[in-house]
PDB file of C-alpha atoms in Angstrom:
ATOM      1  CA  UNK A   1     -51.030  12.706 -15.583  1.00 38.00           C
ATOM      2  CA  UNK A   2     -52.301  16.249 -15.295  1.00 46.00           C
ATOM      3  CA  UNK A   3     -55.665  17.035 -16.826  1.00 58.00           C
ATOM      4  CA  UNK A   4     -54.488  20.652 -16.963  1.00 78.00           C
ATOM      5  CA  UNK A   5     -52.320  19.804 -19.955  1.00 92.00           C
ATOM      6  CA  UNK A   6     -53.796  20.738 -23.337  1.00 97.00           C
ATOM      7  CA  UNK A   7     -55.332  17.784 -25.123  1.00 98.00           C
ATOM      8  CA  UNK A   8     -54.757  16.421 -28.611  1.00 98.00           C
ATOM      9  CA  UNK A   9     -57.462  14.029 -29.820  1.00 98.00           C
ATOM     10  CA  UNK A  10     -56.642  11.593 -32.614  1.00 98.00           C
ATOM     11  CA  UNK A  11     -59.560   9.776 -34.279  1.00 98.00           C
ATOM     12  CA  UNK A  12     -59.050   6.198 -35.585  1.00 97.00           C
ATOM     13  CA  UNK A  13     -61.925   3.869 -34.555  1.00 96.00           C
ATOM     14  CA  UNK A  14     -61.410   1.181 -37.182  1.00 93.00           C
ATOM     15  CA  UNK A  15     -59.848  -2.311 -37.261  1.00 94.00           C
ATOM     16  CA  UNK A  16     -56.611  -3.761 -35.930  1.00 95.00           C
ATOM     17  CA  UNK A  17     -54.709  -3.222 -39.179  1.00 95.00           C
ATOM     18  CA  UNK A  18     -55.938   0.366 -39.324  1.00 96.00           C
ATOM     19  CA  UNK A  19     -54.756   0.996 -35.782  1.00 97.00           C
ATOM     20  CA  UNK A  20     -51.295  -0.415 -36.446  1.00 98.00           C
ATOM     21  CA  UNK A  21     -50.806   1.361 -39.777  1.00 98.00           C
ATOM     22  CA  UNK A  22     -51.684   4.606 -38.011  1.00 98.00           C
ATOM     23  CA  UNK A  23     -48.950   4.255 -35.374  1.00 98.00           C
ATOM     24  CA  UNK A  24     -46.277   6.300 -37.211  1.00 98.00           C
ATOM     25  CA  UNK A  25     -48.729   9.177 -37.705  1.00 98.00           C
ATOM     26  CA  UNK A  26     -49.781   9.007 -34.059  1.00 98.00           C
ATOM     27  CA  UNK A  27     -46.126   9.198 -33.075  1.00 98.00           C
ATOM     28  CA  UNK A  28     -45.700  12.224 -35.333  1.00 98.00           C
ATOM     29  CA  UNK A  29     -48.625  13.959 -33.586  1.00 98.00           C
ATOM     30  CA  UNK A  30     -46.877  13.287 -30.294  1.00 98.00           C
ATOM     31  CA  UNK A  31     -43.673  14.830 -31.689  1.00 98.00           C
ATOM     32  CA  UNK A  32     -45.611  17.909 -32.809  1.00 98.00           C
ATOM     33  CA  UNK A  33     -47.241  18.497 -29.411  1.00 98.00           C
ATOM     34  CA  UNK A  34     -44.951  16.842 -26.843  1.00 97.00           C
ATOM     35  CA  UNK A  35     -46.553  18.649 -23.925  1.00 97.00           C
ATOM     36  CA  UNK A  36     -50.104  17.672 -24.792  1.00 98.00           C
ATOM     37  CA  UNK A  37     -52.178  14.841 -23.384  1.00 97.00           C
ATOM     38  CA  UNK A  38     -52.601  12.617 -26.434  1.00 98.00           C
ATOM     39  CA  UNK A  39     -56.005  10.908 -26.489  1.00 98.00           C
ATOM     40  CA  UNK A  40     -56.640   8.215 -29.079  1.00 98.00           C
ATOM     41  CA  UNK A  41     -60.290   7.755 -29.989  1.00 98.00           C
ATOM     42  CA  UNK A  42     -60.644   4.137 -31.067  1.00 97.00           C
ATOM     43  CA  UNK A  43     -62.929   1.165 -30.535  1.00 97.00           C
ATOM     44  CA  UNK A  44     -63.415  -0.474 -27.157  1.00 96.00           C
ATOM     45  CA  UNK A  45     -62.173  -3.762 -28.648  1.00 94.00           C
ATOM     46  CA  UNK A  46     -58.856  -2.147 -29.580  1.00 96.00           C
ATOM     47  CA  UNK A  47     -58.352  -0.298 -26.302  1.00 96.00           C
ATOM     48  CA  UNK A  48     -55.929  -2.902 -24.843  1.00 96.00           C
ATOM     49  CA  UNK A  49     -53.772  -2.841 -27.983  1.00 96.00           C
ATOM     50  CA  UNK A  50     -53.893   0.957 -28.182  1.00 97.00           C
ATOM     51  CA  UNK A  51     -52.240   0.929 -24.774  1.00 95.00           C
ATOM     52  CA  UNK A  52     -49.158  -0.624 -26.396  1.00 97.00           C
ATOM     53  CA  UNK A  53     -48.483   2.561 -28.397  1.00 98.00           C
ATOM     54  CA  UNK A  54     -45.989   4.623 -26.453  1.00 96.00           C
ATOM     55  CA  UNK A  55     -47.258   7.930 -27.857  1.00 97.00           C
ATOM     56  CA  UNK A  56     -50.777   7.453 -26.447  1.00 98.00           C
ATOM     57  CA  UNK A  57     -51.626   8.789 -22.980  1.00 97.00           C
ATOM     58  CA  UNK A  58     -55.209   7.581 -22.836  1.00 96.00           C
ATOM     59  CA  UNK A  59     -57.901   5.980 -24.954  1.00 97.00           C
ATOM     60  CA  UNK A  60     -61.365   7.384 -25.592  1.00 97.00           C
ATOM     61  CA  UNK A  61     -63.923   4.716 -26.601  1.00 96.00           C
ATOM     62  CA  UNK A  62     -65.329   5.522 -30.038  1.00 97.00           C
ATOM     63  CA  UNK A  63     -67.537   4.028 -32.738  1.00 94.00           C
ATOM     64  CA  UNK A  64     -67.027   4.596 -36.422  1.00 93.00           C
ATOM     65  CA  UNK A  65     -68.526   7.907 -37.597  1.00 93.00           C
ATOM     66  CA  UNK A  66     -70.437   8.434 -34.336  1.00 95.00           C
ATOM     67  CA  UNK A  67     -70.078  11.508 -32.115  1.00 96.00           C
ATOM     68  CA  UNK A  68     -67.410  11.269 -29.441  1.00 97.00           C
ATOM     69  CA  UNK A  69     -68.315  11.347 -25.767  1.00 95.00           C
ATOM     70  CA  UNK A  70     -65.710  13.982 -24.943  1.00 95.00           C
ATOM     71  CA  UNK A  71     -65.967  14.901 -21.250  1.00 88.00           C
ATOM     72  CA  UNK A  72     -63.729  17.943 -20.962  1.00 88.00           C
ATOM     73  CA  UNK A  73     -63.289  21.386 -22.492  1.00 95.00           C
ATOM     74  CA  UNK A  74     -62.505  21.551 -26.201  1.00 97.00           C
ATOM     75  CA  UNK A  75     -59.145  20.001 -27.065  1.00 98.00           C
ATOM     76  CA  UNK A  76     -56.368  22.215 -28.343  1.00 98.00           C
ATOM     77  CA  UNK A  77     -55.864  19.914 -31.355  1.00 98.00           C
ATOM     78  CA  UNK A  78     -58.008  17.306 -33.072  1.00 98.00           C
ATOM     79  CA  UNK A  79     -56.735  15.100 -35.896  1.00 98.00           C
ATOM     80  CA  UNK A  80     -58.877  12.982 -38.225  1.00 98.00           C
ATOM     81  CA  UNK A  81     -56.916   9.804 -38.966  1.00 98.00           C
ATOM     82  CA  UNK A  82     -60.127   8.064 -40.005  1.00 97.00           C
ATOM     83  CA  UNK A  83     -60.860   9.066 -43.576  1.00 95.00           C
ATOM     84  CA  UNK A  84     -60.961  11.684 -46.300  1.00 95.00           C
ATOM     85  CA  UNK A  85     -64.177  13.230 -45.007  1.00 89.00           C
ATOM     86  CA  UNK A  86     -66.452  14.905 -44.694  1.00 93.00           C
ATOM     87  CA  UNK A  87     -68.356  12.450 -42.449  1.00 95.00           C
ATOM     88  CA  UNK A  88     -65.338  11.707 -40.235  1.00 96.00           C
ATOM     89  CA  UNK A  89     -64.257  15.362 -40.237  1.00 97.00           C
ATOM     90  CA  UNK A  90     -67.552  16.277 -38.562  1.00 97.00           C
ATOM     91  CA  UNK A  91     -66.760  13.952 -35.643  1.00 97.00           C
ATOM     92  CA  UNK A  92     -63.566  15.828 -34.748  1.00 97.00           C
ATOM     93  CA  UNK A  93     -64.874  19.270 -35.733  1.00 97.00           C
ATOM     94  CA  UNK A  94     -67.774  18.834 -33.300  1.00 97.00           C
ATOM     95  CA  UNK A  95     -65.224  18.865 -30.468  1.00 98.00           C
ATOM     96  CA  UNK A  96     -64.592  22.539 -31.349  1.00 97.00           C
ATOM     97  CA  UNK A  97     -60.812  22.214 -31.107  1.00 98.00           C
ATOM     98  CA  UNK A  98     -58.607  25.288 -31.403  1.00 98.00           C
ATOM     99  CA  UNK A  99     -56.765  23.514 -34.238  1.00 98.00           C
ATOM    100  CA  UNK A 100     -58.268  20.929 -36.575  1.00 98.00           C
ATOM    101  CA  UNK A 101     -56.251  18.734 -38.939  1.00 98.00           C
ATOM    102  CA  UNK A 102     -58.052  16.881 -41.724  1.00 98.00           C
ATOM    103  CA  UNK A 103     -57.582  16.072 -45.370  1.00 98.00           C
ATOM    104  CA  UNK A 104     -59.142  18.624 -47.674  1.00 97.00           C
ATOM    105  CA  UNK A 105     -62.851  18.250 -48.381  1.00 95.00           C
ATOM    106  CA  UNK A 106     -65.677  20.770 -48.875  1.00 94.00           C
ATOM    107  CA  UNK A 107     -65.598  23.139 -45.921  1.00 93.00           C
ATOM    108  CA  UNK A 108     -62.370  21.672 -44.551  1.00 96.00           C
ATOM    109  CA  UNK A 109     -58.967  22.937 -45.682  1.00 95.00           C
ATOM    110  CA  UNK A 110     -56.037  20.562 -45.503  1.00 96.00           C
ATOM    111  CA  UNK A 111     -53.606  18.426 -47.482  1.00 97.00           C
ATOM    112  CA  UNK A 112     -54.836  16.652 -50.601  1.00 96.00           C
ATOM    113  CA  UNK A 113     -55.985  13.025 -50.369  1.00 97.00           C
ATOM    114  CA  UNK A 114     -54.368  10.697 -52.916  1.00 97.00           C
ATOM    115  CA  UNK A 115     -56.230   7.388 -53.420  1.00 93.00           C
ATOM    116  CA  UNK A 116     -53.109   5.503 -54.567  1.00 94.00           C
ATOM    117  CA  UNK A 117     -51.000   6.336 -51.502  1.00 97.00           C
ATOM    118  CA  UNK A 118     -49.905   3.653 -49.036  1.00 98.00           C
ATOM    119  CA  UNK A 119     -52.009   3.745 -45.873  1.00 97.00           C
ATOM    120  CA  UNK A 120     -49.020   4.350 -43.597  1.00 98.00           C
ATOM    121  CA  UNK A 121     -47.542   7.127 -45.725  1.00 98.00           C
ATOM    122  CA  UNK A 122     -50.920   8.800 -46.239  1.00 98.00           C
ATOM    123  CA  UNK A 123     -51.395   9.539 -42.562  1.00 98.00           C
ATOM    124  CA  UNK A 124     -47.730  10.377 -42.031  1.00 98.00           C
ATOM    125  CA  UNK A 125     -48.023  12.970 -44.786  1.00 98.00           C
ATOM    126  CA  UNK A 126     -51.193  14.454 -43.286  1.00 98.00           C
ATOM    127  CA  UNK A 127     -49.445  15.020 -39.956  1.00 98.00           C
ATOM    128  CA  UNK A 128     -46.143  16.085 -41.504  1.00 98.00           C
ATOM    129  CA  UNK A 129     -47.743  18.666 -43.806  1.00 98.00           C
ATOM    130  CA  UNK A 130     -50.374  19.766 -41.323  1.00 97.00           C
ATOM    131  CA  UNK A 131     -48.240  20.078 -38.207  1.00 98.00           C
ATOM    132  CA  UNK A 132     -44.806  20.686 -39.704  1.00 97.00           C
ATOM    133  CA  UNK A 133     -43.026  17.695 -38.185  1.00 98.00           C
ATOM    134  CA  UNK A 134     -41.050  14.755 -39.535  1.00 97.00           C
ATOM    135  CA  UNK A 135     -43.002  11.508 -39.701  1.00 98.00           C
ATOM    136  CA  UNK A 136     -41.171   8.192 -40.046  1.00 98.00           C
ATOM    137  CA  UNK A 137     -43.303   5.623 -41.938  1.00 98.00           C
ATOM    138  CA  UNK A 138     -41.132   2.822 -40.541  1.00 97.00           C
ATOM    139  CA  UNK A 139     -41.935   3.700 -36.903  1.00 97.00           C
ATOM    140  CA  UNK A 140     -44.436   0.841 -36.776  1.00 98.00           C
ATOM    141  CA  UNK A 141     -43.220  -1.013 -33.679  1.00 98.00           C
ATOM    142  CA  UNK A 142     -45.414  -1.332 -30.600  1.00 98.00           C
ATOM    143  CA  UNK A 143     -44.572  -2.642 -27.149  1.00 97.00           C
ATOM    144  CA  UNK A 144     -44.928  -6.327 -26.413  1.00 96.00           C
ATOM    145  CA  UNK A 145     -47.892  -6.978 -24.103  1.00 97.00           C
ATOM    146  CA  UNK A 146     -47.196  -7.492 -20.421  1.00 96.00           C
ATOM    147  CA  UNK A 147     -49.287 -10.683 -20.483  1.00 96.00           C
ATOM    148  CA  UNK A 148     -47.303 -13.889 -21.062  1.00 94.00           C
ATOM    149  CA  UNK A 149     -47.961 -15.494 -24.453  1.00 95.00           C
ATOM    150  CA  UNK A 150     -49.834 -18.814 -24.289  1.00 94.00           C
ATOM    151  CA  UNK A 151     -47.021 -20.229 -26.446  1.00 97.00           C
ATOM    152  CA  UNK A 152     -43.535 -19.017 -27.393  1.00 97.00           C
ATOM    153  CA  UNK A 153     -41.670 -19.715 -30.608  1.00 97.00           C
ATOM    154  CA  UNK A 154     -44.768 -20.891 -32.439  1.00 97.00           C
ATOM    155  CA  UNK A 155     -45.265 -20.713 -36.166  1.00 98.00           C
ATOM    156  CA  UNK A 156     -48.544 -18.848 -36.499  1.00 98.00           C
ATOM    157  CA  UNK A 157     -50.903 -19.855 -39.300  1.00 98.00           C
ATOM    158  CA  UNK A 158     -53.825 -17.438 -39.419  1.00 98.00           C
ATOM    159  CA  UNK A 159     -56.404 -18.515 -42.043  1.00 98.00           C
ATOM    160  CA  UNK A 160     -59.082 -15.929 -41.288  1.00 96.00           C
ATOM    161  CA  UNK A 161     -59.826 -12.503 -42.700  1.00 94.00           C
ATOM    162  CA  UNK A 162     -62.696 -10.070 -42.318  1.00 90.00           C
ATOM    163  CA  UNK A 163     -64.260 -10.960 -45.684  1.00 93.00           C
ATOM    164  CA  UNK A 164     -64.302 -14.135 -47.808  1.00 93.00           C
ATOM    165  CA  UNK A 165     -62.635 -12.327 -50.690  1.00 94.00           C
ATOM    166  CA  UNK A 166     -59.469 -12.088 -48.602  1.00 95.00           C
ATOM    167  CA  UNK A 167     -59.476 -15.670 -47.261  1.00 96.00           C
ATOM    168  CA  UNK A 168     -57.064 -18.040 -48.977  1.00 98.00           C
ATOM    169  CA  UNK A 169     -58.648 -21.530 -49.096  1.00 97.00           C
ATOM    170  CA  UNK A 170     -58.530 -23.453 -45.819  1.00 97.00           C
ATOM    171  CA  UNK A 171     -57.153 -26.600 -47.475  1.00 98.00           C
ATOM    172  CA  UNK A 172     -54.158 -24.617 -48.757  1.00 98.00           C
ATOM    173  CA  UNK A 173     -53.431 -23.200 -45.323  1.00 98.00           C
ATOM    174  CA  UNK A 174     -53.654 -26.801 -44.067  1.00 98.00           C
ATOM    175  CA  UNK A 175     -51.105 -27.947 -46.638  1.00 98.00           C
ATOM    176  CA  UNK A 176     -48.714 -25.223 -45.521  1.00 98.00           C
ATOM    177  CA  UNK A 177     -49.284 -26.098 -41.853  1.00 98.00           C
ATOM    178  CA  UNK A 178     -48.636 -29.785 -42.573  1.00 98.00           C
ATOM    179  CA  UNK A 179     -45.386 -28.944 -44.376  1.00 97.00           C
ATOM    180  CA  UNK A 180     -44.170 -26.692 -41.570  1.00 97.00           C
ATOM    181  CA  UNK A 181     -45.009 -29.299 -38.929  1.00 97.00           C
ATOM    182  CA  UNK A 182     -42.940 -31.791 -40.889  1.00 96.00           C
ATOM    183  CA  UNK A 183     -40.060 -29.331 -40.743  1.00 95.00           C
ATOM    184  CA  UNK A 184     -40.215 -29.304 -36.952  1.00 96.00           C
ATOM    185  CA  UNK A 185     -42.303 -26.177 -36.435  1.00 96.00           C
ATOM    186  CA  UNK A 186     -44.709 -25.835 -33.525  1.00 98.00           C
ATOM    187  CA  UNK A 187     -47.660 -24.729 -35.672  1.00 98.00           C
ATOM    188  CA  UNK A 188     -50.571 -22.972 -33.996  1.00 98.00           C
ATOM    189  CA  UNK A 189     -53.760 -21.915 -35.767  1.00 98.00           C
ATOM    190  CA  UNK A 190     -54.995 -18.514 -34.626  1.00 98.00           C
ATOM    191  CA  UNK A 191     -58.223 -16.609 -35.123  1.00 96.00           C
ATOM    192  CA  UNK A 192     -60.989 -14.731 -33.412  1.00 92.00           C
ATOM    193  CA  UNK A 193     -64.103 -16.191 -31.787  1.00 93.00           C
ATOM    194  CA  UNK A 194     -65.917 -16.276 -35.138  1.00 94.00           C
ATOM    195  CA  UNK A 195     -63.042 -18.177 -36.760  1.00 96.00           C
ATOM    196  CA  UNK A 196     -62.833 -21.182 -34.430  1.00 97.00           C
ATOM    197  CA  UNK A 197     -64.497 -23.624 -36.843  1.00 97.00           C
ATOM    198  CA  UNK A 198     -62.273 -22.424 -39.680  1.00 97.00           C
ATOM    199  CA  UNK A 199     -59.187 -22.896 -37.508  1.00 98.00           C
ATOM    200  CA  UNK A 200     -60.302 -26.368 -36.443  1.00 98.00           C
ATOM    201  CA  UNK A 201     -60.895 -27.409 -40.039  1.00 98.00           C
ATOM    202  CA  UNK A 202     -57.380 -26.248 -40.998  1.00 98.00           C
ATOM    203  CA  UNK A 203     -55.844 -28.094 -38.056  1.00 98.00           C
ATOM    204  CA  UNK A 204     -57.765 -31.286 -38.798  1.00 98.00           C
ATOM    205  CA  UNK A 205     -56.801 -31.251 -42.489  1.00 98.00           C
ATOM    206  CA  UNK A 206     -53.179 -30.651 -41.495  1.00 98.00           C
ATOM    207  CA  UNK A 207     -53.206 -33.585 -39.081  1.00 98.00           C
ATOM    208  CA  UNK A 208     -52.675 -31.322 -36.079  1.00 98.00           C
ATOM    209  CA  UNK A 209     -54.132 -32.005 -32.622  1.00 97.00           C
ATOM    210  CA  UNK A 210     -56.872 -29.842 -31.173  1.00 95.00           C
ATOM    211  CA  UNK A 211     -54.330 -28.218 -28.876  1.00 96.00           C
ATOM    212  CA  UNK A 212     -52.776 -26.569 -31.939  1.00 98.00           C
ATOM    213  CA  UNK A 213     -55.903 -24.451 -32.309  1.00 98.00           C
ATOM    214  CA  UNK A 214     -55.711 -21.318 -30.183  1.00 97.00           C
ATOM    215  CA  UNK A 215     -58.354 -19.459 -32.191  1.00 97.00           C
ATOM    216  CA  UNK A 216     -61.030 -18.105 -29.883  1.00 94.00           C
ATOM    217  CA  UNK A 217     -58.937 -18.910 -26.802  1.00 95.00           C
ATOM    218  CA  UNK A 218     -56.828 -15.754 -26.635  1.00 96.00           C
ATOM    219  CA  UNK A 219     -57.560 -12.180 -25.711  1.00 95.00           C
ATOM    220  CA  UNK A 220     -56.380  -9.519 -28.125  1.00 95.00           C
ATOM    221  CA  UNK A 221     -53.336  -8.938 -25.919  1.00 97.00           C
ATOM    222  CA  UNK A 222     -52.565 -12.662 -25.738  1.00 97.00           C
ATOM    223  CA  UNK A 223     -52.775 -12.925 -29.521  1.00 97.00           C
ATOM    224  CA  UNK A 224     -50.392  -9.981 -29.840  1.00 98.00           C
ATOM    225  CA  UNK A 225     -48.071 -11.683 -27.350  1.00 98.00           C
ATOM    226  CA  UNK A 226     -48.139 -14.910 -29.394  1.00 98.00           C
ATOM    227  CA  UNK A 227     -47.173 -12.997 -32.535  1.00 98.00           C
ATOM    228  CA  UNK A 228     -44.505 -10.995 -30.701  1.00 98.00           C
ATOM    229  CA  UNK A 229     -42.901 -14.296 -29.594  1.00 98.00           C
ATOM    230  CA  UNK A 230     -43.552 -16.170 -32.853  1.00 97.00           C
ATOM    231  CA  UNK A 231     -41.018 -17.983 -34.993  1.00 97.00           C
ATOM    232  CA  UNK A 232     -42.867 -16.869 -38.114  1.00 97.00           C
ATOM    233  CA  UNK A 233     -46.336 -15.924 -39.360  1.00 98.00           C
ATOM    234  CA  UNK A 234     -48.326 -17.034 -42.410  1.00 98.00           C
ATOM    235  CA  UNK A 235     -51.545 -15.129 -43.045  1.00 98.00           C
ATOM    236  CA  UNK A 236     -53.640 -13.122 -45.450  1.00 97.00           C
ATOM    237  CA  UNK A 237     -54.186  -9.398 -45.729  1.00 95.00           C
ATOM    238  CA  UNK A 238     -55.477  -8.950 -42.196  1.00 95.00           C
ATOM    239  CA  UNK A 239     -54.645  -7.502 -38.785  1.00 95.00           C
ATOM    240  CA  UNK A 240     -52.280 -10.322 -37.817  1.00 97.00           C
ATOM    241  CA  UNK A 241     -50.034  -9.360 -40.747  1.00 98.00           C
ATOM    242  CA  UNK A 242     -49.699  -5.901 -39.215  1.00 98.00           C
ATOM    243  CA  UNK A 243     -48.898  -7.428 -35.825  1.00 98.00           C
ATOM    244  CA  UNK A 244     -46.058  -9.346 -37.507  1.00 98.00           C
ATOM    245  CA  UNK A 245     -44.810  -6.035 -38.887  1.00 98.00           C
ATOM    246  CA  UNK A 246     -45.176  -4.296 -35.518  1.00 98.00           C
ATOM    247  CA  UNK A 247     -43.051  -6.993 -33.864  1.00 98.00           C
ATOM    248  CA  UNK A 248     -40.698  -7.512 -36.846  1.00 97.00           C
ATOM    249  CA  UNK A 249     -41.484 -11.215 -36.992  1.00 97.00           C
ATOM    250  CA  UNK A 250     -40.760 -13.126 -40.222  1.00 97.00           C
ATOM    251  CA  UNK A 251     -43.963 -13.324 -42.226  1.00 97.00           C
ATOM    252  CA  UNK A 252     -45.437 -14.424 -45.532  1.00 98.00           C
ATOM    253  CA  UNK A 253     -48.538 -12.391 -46.358  1.00 98.00           C
ATOM    254  CA  UNK A 254     -51.011 -13.367 -49.084  1.00 98.00           C
ATOM    255  CA  UNK A 255     -52.714 -10.481 -50.873  1.00 97.00           C
ATOM    256  CA  UNK A 256     -55.689 -10.691 -53.222  1.00 96.00           C
ATOM    257  CA  UNK A 257     -58.118  -7.860 -53.938  1.00 95.00           C
ATOM    258  CA  UNK A 258     -55.982  -5.127 -52.356  1.00 94.00           C
ATOM    259  CA  UNK A 259     -52.550  -4.133 -53.591  1.00 95.00           C
ATOM    260  CA  UNK A 260     -49.685  -4.475 -51.104  1.00 96.00           C
ATOM    261  CA  UNK A 261     -48.581  -1.079 -52.444  1.00 96.00           C
ATOM    262  CA  UNK A 262     -51.519   0.285 -50.438  1.00 96.00           C
ATOM    263  CA  UNK A 263     -51.566  -1.960 -47.357  1.00 96.00           C
ATOM    264  CA  UNK A 264     -48.466  -4.165 -47.444  1.00 97.00           C
ATOM    265  CA  UNK A 265     -45.640  -4.392 -44.923  1.00 97.00           C
ATOM    266  CA  UNK A 266     -42.598  -2.138 -45.221  1.00 96.00           C
ATOM    267  CA  UNK A 267     -39.729  -3.297 -47.449  1.00 94.00           C
ATOM    268  CA  UNK A 268     -37.880  -5.466 -44.951  1.00 94.00           C
ATOM    269  CA  UNK A 269     -36.291  -8.824 -45.742  1.00 93.00           C
ATOM    270  CA  UNK A 270     -38.293 -10.641 -43.042  1.00 95.00           C
ATOM    271  CA  UNK A 271     -41.661  -9.792 -44.649  1.00 97.00           C
ATOM    272  CA  UNK A 272     -42.502 -11.510 -47.953  1.00 97.00           C
ATOM    273  CA  UNK A 273     -45.624 -10.569 -49.896  1.00 97.00           C
ATOM    274  CA  UNK A 274     -47.325 -12.710 -52.553  1.00 98.00           C
ATOM    275  CA  UNK A 275     -49.757 -11.028 -54.952  1.00 98.00           C
ATOM    276  CA  UNK A 276     -51.033 -11.626 -58.479  1.00 97.00           C
ATOM    277  CA  UNK A 277     -53.654  -8.894 -58.662  1.00 93.00           C
ATOM    278  CA  UNK A 278     -54.148  -5.631 -60.482  1.00 92.00           C
ATOM    279  CA  UNK A 279     -55.769  -3.674 -57.662  1.00 85.00           C
ATOM    280  CA  UNK A 280     -59.302  -3.933 -59.050  1.00 89.00           C
ATOM    281  CA  UNK A 281     -60.593  -6.612 -56.666  1.00 90.00           C
ATOM    282  CA  UNK A 282     -63.247  -6.148 -54.007  1.00 92.00           C
ATOM    283  CA  UNK A 283     -61.799  -6.242 -50.453  1.00 91.00           C
ATOM    284  CA  UNK A 284     -65.322  -6.757 -49.101  1.00 93.00           C
ATOM    285  CA  UNK A 285     -66.132  -9.526 -51.587  1.00 93.00           C
ATOM    286  CA  UNK A 286     -68.197 -12.554 -50.597  1.00 93.00           C
ATOM    287  CA  UNK A 287     -66.276 -14.926 -52.903  1.00 94.00           C
ATOM    288  CA  UNK A 288     -62.591 -15.806 -53.018  1.00 95.00           C
ATOM    289  CA  UNK A 289     -60.771 -13.119 -54.986  1.00 95.00           C
ATOM    290  CA  UNK A 290     -59.342 -14.544 -58.243  1.00 96.00           C
ATOM    291  CA  UNK A 291     -55.949 -12.962 -57.605  1.00 96.00           C
ATOM    292  CA  UNK A 292     -55.738 -14.596 -54.183  1.00 97.00           C
ATOM    293  CA  UNK A 293     -56.841 -17.909 -55.696  1.00 97.00           C
ATOM    294  CA  UNK A 294     -53.845 -17.766 -58.033  1.00 97.00           C
ATOM    295  CA  UNK A 295     -51.409 -18.068 -55.113  1.00 98.00           C
ATOM    296  CA  UNK A 296     -50.360 -21.716 -54.858  1.00 98.00           C
ATOM    297  CA  UNK A 297     -49.181 -23.752 -51.893  1.00 98.00           C
ATOM    298  CA  UNK A 298     -45.826 -24.262 -53.587  1.00 98.00           C
ATOM    299  CA  UNK A 299     -45.383 -20.499 -53.913  1.00 98.00           C
ATOM    300  CA  UNK A 300     -45.942 -20.064 -50.192  1.00 98.00           C
ATOM    301  CA  UNK A 301     -43.471 -22.833 -49.365  1.00 97.00           C
ATOM    302  CA  UNK A 302     -40.834 -21.220 -51.611  1.00 96.00           C
ATOM    303  CA  UNK A 303     -41.493 -17.849 -49.935  1.00 96.00           C
ATOM    304  CA  UNK A 304     -41.106 -19.440 -46.497  1.00 95.00           C
ATOM    305  CA  UNK A 305     -37.771 -20.930 -47.522  1.00 90.00           C
ATOM    306  CA  UNK A 306     -36.634 -17.478 -48.656  1.00 87.00           C
ATOM    307  CA  UNK A 307     -37.197 -15.887 -45.249  1.00 90.00           C
ATOM    308  CA  UNK A 308     -33.997 -14.893 -43.431  1.00 81.00           C
ATOM    309  CA  UNK A 309     -32.817 -17.509 -40.930  1.00 64.00           C
ATOM    310  CA  UNK A 310     -35.631 -19.882 -41.890  1.00 57.00           C
ATOM    311  CA  UNK A 311     -34.464 -23.439 -41.180  1.00 51.00           C
TER     312      UNK A 311
END
């Protein structure tokens, strides 16, 4: 890779779901500047997964709304895929790029931000309008990791989420896991290091052995590999749902405070969404969202039966 190539810096140092919903826009940036060195500024934790995006040449470690440690001359293009500004706009503007693409905010011209737009389409539209290229909102796939998955053909039950408001009750996840095990599924309970106890409680209530819990025992790439090789996925509105989309694995996703019209999977038959909300919930809530609480175990089991090719 030649450092003499002009650089395009794309800012998105957020969570896993944010990274994956930004993939179509990142690909559109690549289409707009095919000869550039495309640098994705994202978190150190997401760097391995960012390497699975074919449009990305290199990753620049970044922290949310903090200045970038950019080592070279000013990039030719900088794109804010972080937010509506102005705080995130400053981060990319401080690189002094020849061209800057942001949503419109005071002091920054650009396309208009619409709060009711789906996350994927929002960033596609920014790049499409700003750089004059087509952007395909369905271009969400990423490469499977080179690492072997700890298990293949598993049914992934992922009970965790970043905030309690988005966590369906553990005993309901356990009931679903117990049902799927009875149907012959190899159920594995996934989660991050902070979700090990939650995963163990789900497994225990479902009558599963400790070996069914792989929460806290996988790297981010190994978790992605498990999902890429999964039979199906059951989870809430969290990053694992976006991995299921990225690998086109059958999934049932449980939404509560946030509308799937803003963050849900694309309209494909293998992704089923359950939601009883009105979009007024708190995604950062400390208590179970009432809309999420209204989703019953029976509803999830019916949704699972409706998945294509689900035995």
